PDB file of C-alpha atoms in Angstrom:
ATOM      1  CA  MET A   1       0.000   0.000   0.000  1.00  0.00           C
ATOM      2  CA  ILE A   2       1.342   3.462  -0.890  1.00  0.00           C
ATOM      3  CA  GLU A   3       0.793   6.194   1.671  1.00  0.00           C
ATOM      4  CA  VAL A   4       0.166   9.652   0.260  1.00  0.00           C
ATOM      5  CA  ILE A   5       2.204  12.474   1.727  1.00  0.00           C
ATOM      6  CA  PHE A   6       0.567  15.890   1.804  1.00  0.00           C
ATOM      7  CA  LEU A   7       2.583  19.028   1.260  1.00  0.00           C
ATOM      8  CA  VAL A   8       1.160  21.911   3.258  1.00  0.00           C
ATOM      9  CA  GLY A   9       1.976  25.375   4.419  1.00  0.00           C
ATOM     10  CA  HIS A  10       3.205  27.131   1.294  1.00  0.00           C
ATOM     11  CA  ASN A  11       2.423  27.971  -2.274  1.00  0.00           C
ATOM     12  CA  PRO A  12       2.532  24.678  -4.216  1.00  0.00           C
ATOM     13  CA  MET A  13       4.440  26.410  -6.984  1.00  0.00           C
ATOM     14  CA  ASP A  14       7.289  27.232  -4.604  1.00  0.00           C
ATOM     15  CA  ALA A  15       9.020  23.851  -4.380  1.00  0.00           C
ATOM     16  CA  ASN A  16      11.769  25.149  -2.084  1.00  0.00           C
ATOM     17  CA  ASN A  17       9.323  25.727   0.762  1.00  0.00           C
ATOM     18  CA  TRP A  18       7.324  22.492   0.666  1.00  0.00           C
ATOM     19  CA  ARG A  19       7.055  20.694   3.984  1.00  0.00           C
ATOM     20  CA  PRO A  20       6.075  17.024   3.809  1.00  0.00           C
ATOM     21  CA  THR A  21       3.525  15.948   6.421  1.00  0.00           C
ATOM     22  CA  ALA A  22       1.727  12.723   7.161  1.00  0.00           C
ATOM     23  CA  PRO A  23      -2.091  12.585   7.038  1.00  0.00           C
ATOM     24  CA  GLY A  24      -2.245  13.362  10.803  1.00  0.00           C
ATOM     25  CA  GLY A  25      -0.301  16.606  10.282  1.00  0.00           C
ATOM     26  CA  GLU A  26       2.957  15.305  11.755  1.00  0.00           C
ATOM     27  CA  PRO A  27       6.131  16.224   9.850  1.00  0.00           C
ATOM     28  CA  VAL A  28       7.666  13.410   7.824  1.00  0.00           C
ATOM     29  CA  ILE A  29      11.403  12.843   8.214  1.00  0.00           C
ATOM     30  CA  ASP A  30      13.017  12.218   4.859  1.00  0.00           C
ATOM     31  CA  THR A  31      15.099   9.108   5.462  1.00  0.00           C
ATOM     32  CA  GLY A  32      16.214   9.002   1.828  1.00  0.00           C
ATOM     33  CA  ASP A  33      19.356  11.035   2.521  1.00  0.00           C
ATOM     34  CA  TRP A  34      21.172  10.148   5.732  1.00  0.00           C
ATOM     35  CA  ARG A  35      23.174  13.381   5.571  1.00  0.00           C
ATOM     36  CA  ILE A  36      20.256  15.531   6.747  1.00  0.00           C
ATOM     37  CA  GLN A  37      20.111  13.523   9.983  1.00  0.00           C
ATOM     38  CA  LEU A  38      23.772  14.254  10.815  1.00  0.00           C
ATOM     39  CA  GLN A  39      24.183  16.910  13.506  1.00  0.00           C
ATOM     40  CA  PRO A  40      25.645  20.160  12.086  1.00  0.00           C
ATOM     41  CA  ASP A  41      28.774  20.083  14.237  1.00  0.00           C
ATOM     42  CA  SER A  42      29.400  16.335  13.793  1.00  0.00           C
ATOM     43  CA  ARG A  43      31.495  16.733  10.659  1.00  0.00           C
ATOM     44  CA  LYS A  44      33.624  19.437  12.287  1.00  0.00           C
ATOM     45  CA  ARG A  45      34.256  17.217  15.325  1.00  0.00           C
ATOM     46  CA  ILE A  46      35.201  14.333  13.031  1.00  0.00           C
ATOM     47  CA  VAL A  47      37.589  16.543  11.032  1.00  0.00           C
ATOM     48  CA  ASP A  48      39.145  17.808  14.288  1.00  0.00           C
ATOM     49  CA  LYS A  49      39.596  14.224  15.524  1.00  0.00           C
ATOM     50  CA  ILE A  50      41.243  13.155  12.253  1.00  0.00           C
ATOM     51  CA  ILE A  51      43.612  16.134  12.503  1.00  0.00           C
ATOM     52  CA  GLU A  52      44.575  15.144  16.067  1.00  0.00           C
ATOM     53  CA  ILE A  53      45.304  11.576  14.949  1.00  0.00           C
ATOM     54  CA  LEU A  54      47.349  12.701  11.950  1.00  0.00           C
ATOM     55  CA  LYS A  55      49.329  15.216  14.006  1.00  0.00           C
ATOM     56  CA  ARG A  56      50.597  12.275  16.095  1.00  0.00           C
ATOM     57  CA  HIS A  57      51.676  10.269  13.061  1.00  0.00           C
ATOM     58  CA  LEU A  58      52.654  12.681  10.305  1.00  0.00           C
ATOM     59  CA  PRO A  59      55.405  15.256  10.314  1.00  0.00           C
ATOM     60  CA  PHE A  60      54.338  18.851   9.776  1.00  0.00           C
ATOM     61  CA  SER A  61      56.138  22.111  10.317  1.00  0.00           C
ATOM     62  CA  GLY A  62      54.676  25.168  12.005  1.00  0.00           C
ATOM     63  CA  GLN A  63      51.386  26.922  11.380  1.00  0.00           C
ATOM     64  CA  GLU A  64      51.719  26.622   7.596  1.00  0.00           C
ATOM     65  CA  GLY A  65      52.142  22.856   7.856  1.00  0.00           C
ATOM     66  CA  LEU A  66      49.160  22.604  10.174  1.00  0.00           C
ATOM     67  CA  GLN A  67      46.989  24.593   7.743  1.00  0.00           C
ATOM     68  CA  GLU A  68      48.036  22.277   4.896  1.00  0.00           C
ATOM     69  CA  LEU A  69      47.213  19.250   7.043  1.00  0.00           C
ATOM     70  CA  LYS A  70      43.756  20.713   7.763  1.00  0.00           C
ATOM     71  CA  LYS A  71      43.115  21.242   4.029  1.00  0.00           C
ATOM     72  CA  ILE A  72      44.041  17.630   3.322  1.00  0.00           C
ATOM     73  CA  VAL A  73      41.781  16.351   6.110  1.00  0.00           C
ATOM     74  CA  VAL A  74      38.825  18.472   4.954  1.00  0.00           C
ATOM     75  CA  ARG A  75      39.177  17.119   1.397  1.00  0.00           C
ATOM     76  CA  PHE A  76      39.487  13.564   2.714  1.00  0.00           C
ATOM     77  CA  GLU A  77      36.385  13.918   4.914  1.00  0.00           C
ATOM     78  CA  GLU A  78      34.390  15.494   2.075  1.00  0.00           C
ATOM     79  CA  LYS A  79      35.304  12.613  -0.239  1.00  0.00           C
ATOM     80  CA  ILE A  80      34.202  10.016   2.320  1.00  0.00           C
ATOM     81  CA  TYR A  81      31.045  12.007   3.169  1.00  0.00           C
ATOM     82  CA  THR A  82      30.050  12.177  -0.495  1.00  0.00           C
ATOM     83  CA  ALA A  83      30.750   8.507  -1.216  1.00  0.00           C
ATOM     84  CA  ALA A  84      29.165   7.021   1.912  1.00  0.00           C
ATOM     85  CA  THR A  85      25.799   5.308   1.578  1.00  0.00           C
ATOM     86  CA  ASN A  86      24.744   5.991   5.177  1.00  0.00           C
ATOM     87  CA  GLN A  87      26.103   7.345   8.455  1.00  0.00           C
ATOM     88  CA  SER A  88      27.384   3.952   9.521  1.00  0.00           C
ATOM     89  CA  ASP A  89      29.244   3.585   6.209  1.00  0.00           C
ATOM     90  CA  TYR A  90      30.675   7.108   6.619  1.00  0.00           C
ATOM     91  CA  LEU A  91      32.011   6.397  10.113  1.00  0.00           C
ATOM     92  CA  ARG A  92      33.238   2.922   9.150  1.00  0.00           C
ATOM     93  CA  LYS A  93      35.227   4.231   6.172  1.00  0.00           C
ATOM     94  CA  ILE A  94      36.851   6.988   8.208  1.00  0.00           C
ATOM     95  CA  SER A  95      37.653   4.615  11.069  1.00  0.00           C
ATOM     96  CA  LEU A  96      39.144   2.069   8.707  1.00  0.00           C
ATOM     97  CA  LYS A  97      41.364   4.687   7.046  1.00  0.00           C
ATOM     98  CA  MET A  98      42.552   5.991  10.422  1.00  0.00           C
ATOM     99  CA  LEU A  99      43.246   2.471  11.705  1.00  0.00           C
ATOM    100  CA  THR A 100      45.160   1.617   8.533  1.00  0.00           C
ATOM    101  CA  MET A 101      47.221   4.796   8.831  1.00  0.00           C
ATOM    102  CA  GLU A 102      47.974   4.209  12.515  1.00  0.00           C
ATOM    103  CA  THR A 103      48.944   0.594  11.845  1.00  0.00           C
ATOM    104  CA  ARG A 104      51.276   1.616   9.023  1.00  0.00           C
ATOM    105  CA  SER A 105      52.953   4.299  11.120  1.00  0.00           C
ATOM    106  CA  GLN A 106      53.549   1.806  13.951  1.00  0.00           C
ATOM    107  CA  ASN A 107      55.158  -0.643  11.519  1.00  0.00           C
ATOM    108  CA  THR A 108      57.622   1.877  10.040  1.00  0.00           C
ATOM    109  CA  ILE A 109      61.226   2.242  11.100  1.00  0.00           C
ATOM    110  CA  PRO A 110      61.382   4.544  14.129  1.00  0.00           C
ATOM    111  CA  THR A 111      62.878   8.006  13.677  1.00  0.00           C
ATOM    112  CA  GLY A 112      66.588   7.998  14.457  1.00  0.00           C
ATOM    113  CA  ASN A 113      67.135   4.514  13.040  1.00  0.00           C
ATOM    114  CA  GLY A 114      65.987   5.379   9.522  1.00  0.00           C
ATOM    115  CA  ILE A 115      67.937   6.240   6.423  1.00  0.00           C
ATOM    116  CA  SER A 116      69.097   9.818   5.943  1.00  0.00           C
ATOM    117  CA  ALA A 117      68.896  11.750   2.689  1.00  0.00           C
ATOM    118  CA  ASP A 118      72.489  10.778   1.831  1.00  0.00           C
ATOM    119  CA  GLY A 119      71.665   7.079   2.111  1.00  0.00           C
ATOM    120  CA  HIS A 120      73.392   6.358   5.422  1.00  0.00           C
ATOM    121  CA  SER A 121      71.726   4.828   8.402  1.00  0.00           C
ATOM    122  CA  GLN A 122      71.049   7.533  10.974  1.00  0.00           C
ATOM    123  CA  SER A 123      72.244   5.183  13.732  1.00  0.00           C
ATOM    124  CA  GLU A 124      75.694   5.029  12.041  1.00  0.00           C
ATOM    125  CA  ASN A 125      76.267   8.790  12.424  1.00  0.00           C
TER     126      ASN A 125
END
């Protein structure tokens, strides 16, 4: 059975102001796009958390480096946000990327025992 949704409250020719309501007058939540259910500050908190994680694992220099890191994180988050099919998918993809990055950084050669630009082991110097 198909339930009819009534649009009330505004000029029917003005599509930007239509408000869907159920037959009892209660507003209908559009569950077709999960993004509208995300709290406005949620994405900012997620971006801030990603930045904190990356600051622990990636080298950056000064305020300019931090600003570049923020730009990269914002682009990354936007890409995941756009591609995700729902909020759970969005959070899962971000978490997986962060876990992968943290795992890789833990498995790299520690600073001080790596290879310098001239090809010598830093522990030899």
